[in-house]
Coordinates of C-alpha atoms in Angstrom, one line a residue:
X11 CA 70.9 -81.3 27.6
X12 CA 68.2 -81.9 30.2
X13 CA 66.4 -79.9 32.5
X14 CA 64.2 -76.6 31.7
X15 CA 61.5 -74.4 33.1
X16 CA 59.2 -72.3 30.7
X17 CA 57.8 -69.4 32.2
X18 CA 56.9 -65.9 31.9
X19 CA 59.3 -63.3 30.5
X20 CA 60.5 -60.8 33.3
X21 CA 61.7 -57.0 31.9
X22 CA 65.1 -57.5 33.4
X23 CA 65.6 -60.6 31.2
X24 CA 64.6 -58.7 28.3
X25 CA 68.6 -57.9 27.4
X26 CA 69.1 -62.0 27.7
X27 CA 66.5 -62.2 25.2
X28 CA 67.3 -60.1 23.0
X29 CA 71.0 -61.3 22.5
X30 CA 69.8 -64.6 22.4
X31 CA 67.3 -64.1 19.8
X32 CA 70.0 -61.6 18.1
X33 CA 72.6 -64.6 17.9
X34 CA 70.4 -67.2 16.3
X35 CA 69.5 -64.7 13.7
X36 CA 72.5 -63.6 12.2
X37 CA 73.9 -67.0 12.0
X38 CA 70.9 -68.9 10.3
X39 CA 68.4 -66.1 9.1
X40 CA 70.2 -62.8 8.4
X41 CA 72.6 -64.2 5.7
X42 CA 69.7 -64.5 3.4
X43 CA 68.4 -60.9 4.2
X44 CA 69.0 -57.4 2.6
X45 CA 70.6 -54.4 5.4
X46 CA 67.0 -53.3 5.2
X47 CA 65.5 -56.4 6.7
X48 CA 68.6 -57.1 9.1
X49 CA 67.7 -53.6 10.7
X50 CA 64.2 -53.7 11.3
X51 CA 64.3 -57.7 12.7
X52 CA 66.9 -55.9 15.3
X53 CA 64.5 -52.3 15.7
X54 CA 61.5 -55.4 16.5
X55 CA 64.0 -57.6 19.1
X56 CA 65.5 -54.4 20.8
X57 CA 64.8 -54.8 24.1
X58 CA 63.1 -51.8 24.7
X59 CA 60.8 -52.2 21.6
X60 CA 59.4 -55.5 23.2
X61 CA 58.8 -54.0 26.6
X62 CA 56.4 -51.2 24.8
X63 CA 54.7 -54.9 23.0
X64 CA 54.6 -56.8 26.3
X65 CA 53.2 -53.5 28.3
X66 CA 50.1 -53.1 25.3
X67 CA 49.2 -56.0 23.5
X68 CA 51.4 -59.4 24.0
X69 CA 52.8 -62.2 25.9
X70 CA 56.3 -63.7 26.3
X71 CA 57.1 -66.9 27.7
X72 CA 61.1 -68.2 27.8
X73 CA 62.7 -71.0 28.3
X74 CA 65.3 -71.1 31.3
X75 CA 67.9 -73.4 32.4
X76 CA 69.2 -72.0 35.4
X77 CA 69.5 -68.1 34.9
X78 CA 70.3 -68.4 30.7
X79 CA 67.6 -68.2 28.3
X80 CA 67.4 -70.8 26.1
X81 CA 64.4 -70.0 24.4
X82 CA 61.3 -67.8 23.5
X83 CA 58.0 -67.4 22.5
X84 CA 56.0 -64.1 21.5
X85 CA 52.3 -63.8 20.8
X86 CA 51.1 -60.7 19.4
X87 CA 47.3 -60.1 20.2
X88 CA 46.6 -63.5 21.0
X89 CA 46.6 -65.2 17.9
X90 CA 49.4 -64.3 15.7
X91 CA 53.2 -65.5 16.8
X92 CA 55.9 -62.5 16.8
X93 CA 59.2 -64.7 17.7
X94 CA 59.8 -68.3 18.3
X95 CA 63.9 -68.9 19.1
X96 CA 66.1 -71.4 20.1
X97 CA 69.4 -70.5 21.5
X98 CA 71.7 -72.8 18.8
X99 CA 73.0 -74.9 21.3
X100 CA 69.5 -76.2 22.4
X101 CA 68.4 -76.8 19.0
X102 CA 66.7 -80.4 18.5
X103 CA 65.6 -80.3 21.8
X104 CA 62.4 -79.9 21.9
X105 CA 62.5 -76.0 23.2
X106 CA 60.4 -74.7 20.5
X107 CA 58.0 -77.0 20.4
X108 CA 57.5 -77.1 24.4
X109 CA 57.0 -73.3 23.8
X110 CA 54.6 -73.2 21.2
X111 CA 52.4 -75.7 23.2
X112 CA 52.6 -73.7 25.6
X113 CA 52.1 -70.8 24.6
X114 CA 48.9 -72.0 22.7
X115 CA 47.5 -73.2 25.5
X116 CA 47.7 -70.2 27.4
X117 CA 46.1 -68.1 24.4
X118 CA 43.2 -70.6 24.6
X119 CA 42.7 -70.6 27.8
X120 CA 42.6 -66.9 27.9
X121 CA 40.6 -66.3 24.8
X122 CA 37.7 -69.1 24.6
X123 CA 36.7 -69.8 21.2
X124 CA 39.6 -68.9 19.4
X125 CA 40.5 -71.1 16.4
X126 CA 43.6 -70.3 14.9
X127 CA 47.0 -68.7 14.9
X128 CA 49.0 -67.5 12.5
X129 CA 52.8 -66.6 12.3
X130 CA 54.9 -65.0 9.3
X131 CA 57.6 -67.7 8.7
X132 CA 61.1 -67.5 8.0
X133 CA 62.3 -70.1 5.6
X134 CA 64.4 -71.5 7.5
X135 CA 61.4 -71.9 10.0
X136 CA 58.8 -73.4 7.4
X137 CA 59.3 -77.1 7.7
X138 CA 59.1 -76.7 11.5
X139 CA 56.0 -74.8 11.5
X140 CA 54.7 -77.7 9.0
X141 CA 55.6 -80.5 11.5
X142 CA 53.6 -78.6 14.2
X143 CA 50.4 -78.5 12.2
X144 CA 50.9 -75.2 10.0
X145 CA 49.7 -74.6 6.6
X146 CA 50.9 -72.0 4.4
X147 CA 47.9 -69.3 3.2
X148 CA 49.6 -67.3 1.4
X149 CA 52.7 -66.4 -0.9
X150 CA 56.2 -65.3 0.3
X151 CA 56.1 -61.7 1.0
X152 CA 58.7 -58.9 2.3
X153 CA 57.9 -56.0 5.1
X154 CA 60.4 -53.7 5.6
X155 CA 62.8 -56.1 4.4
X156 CA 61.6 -58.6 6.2
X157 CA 60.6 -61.8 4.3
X158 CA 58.4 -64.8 5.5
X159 CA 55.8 -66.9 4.3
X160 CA 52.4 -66.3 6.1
X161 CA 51.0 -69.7 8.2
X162 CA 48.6 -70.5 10.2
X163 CA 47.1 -73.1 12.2
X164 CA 43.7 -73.7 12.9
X165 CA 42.2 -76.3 16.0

């Protein structure tokens, strides 16, 4: 595994991401979910549903080698993390965290004086999150079926 660019999302990449995104989930995070939560995780990757996000109030950056997307970053108004994904066979490599760097940065450097961020975690996701400098703040909870465990970290 070697070479990658990070950059902005394009809307014609947005089916790449979504199957990408789509893949990793029902393999390591959707096994622990109810039907409930499996449907609205796909109604929030759809392809569609993150073009309305990206036209309003976020930003995507992905992870290319060549013309396959190997990874992804969301952030929802600035501070608070949609979707961070690896494609599986790129796990360990560094992607995510080479995302969430940079897509920090890029929230900082657009929003001066801004002091946190904050994600809702899968569990799968929290020791990952805690290597990067998260903290938990607050119990497990469920959305729409969705469950995570809400983090944030503050510079």
């Amino acid at each position: 595994m070697s070479d990658y660019a990070i950059g902005e999302v394009t809307f014609d990449e947005l089916s790449k991401v979504t199957s990408m995104v789509k893949a990793v989930f029902d393999k390591f995070i959707a096994p622990s979910f109810l039907e409930e939560g499996i449907r609205s995780v796909y109604d929030l990757i759809a392809s569609e549903t993150i073009k309305n996000r990206l036209l309003k109030n976020s930003f995507m950056l992905v992870a290319r080698k060549e013309d396959q997307i190997i990874g992804v970053i969301e952030f929802y108004y600035i501070n608070h993390m949609l979707l961070l994904f690896t494609a599986e066979t790129w796990h360990g490599c560094g992607i995510a965290r080479s995302l969430l760097e940079a897509g920090i940065s890029r929230c900082c450097r657009e929003h001066e004086g801004l002091n946190q961020i904050t994600v809702g975690a899968f569990e799968l996701a929290i020791p990952f999150y805690e290597k990067m400098g998260f903290v938990i703040y607050d119990q497990e909870q469920t959305i729409n079926g969705i469950r995570f465990t809400p983090m944030l970290k503050a510079f």
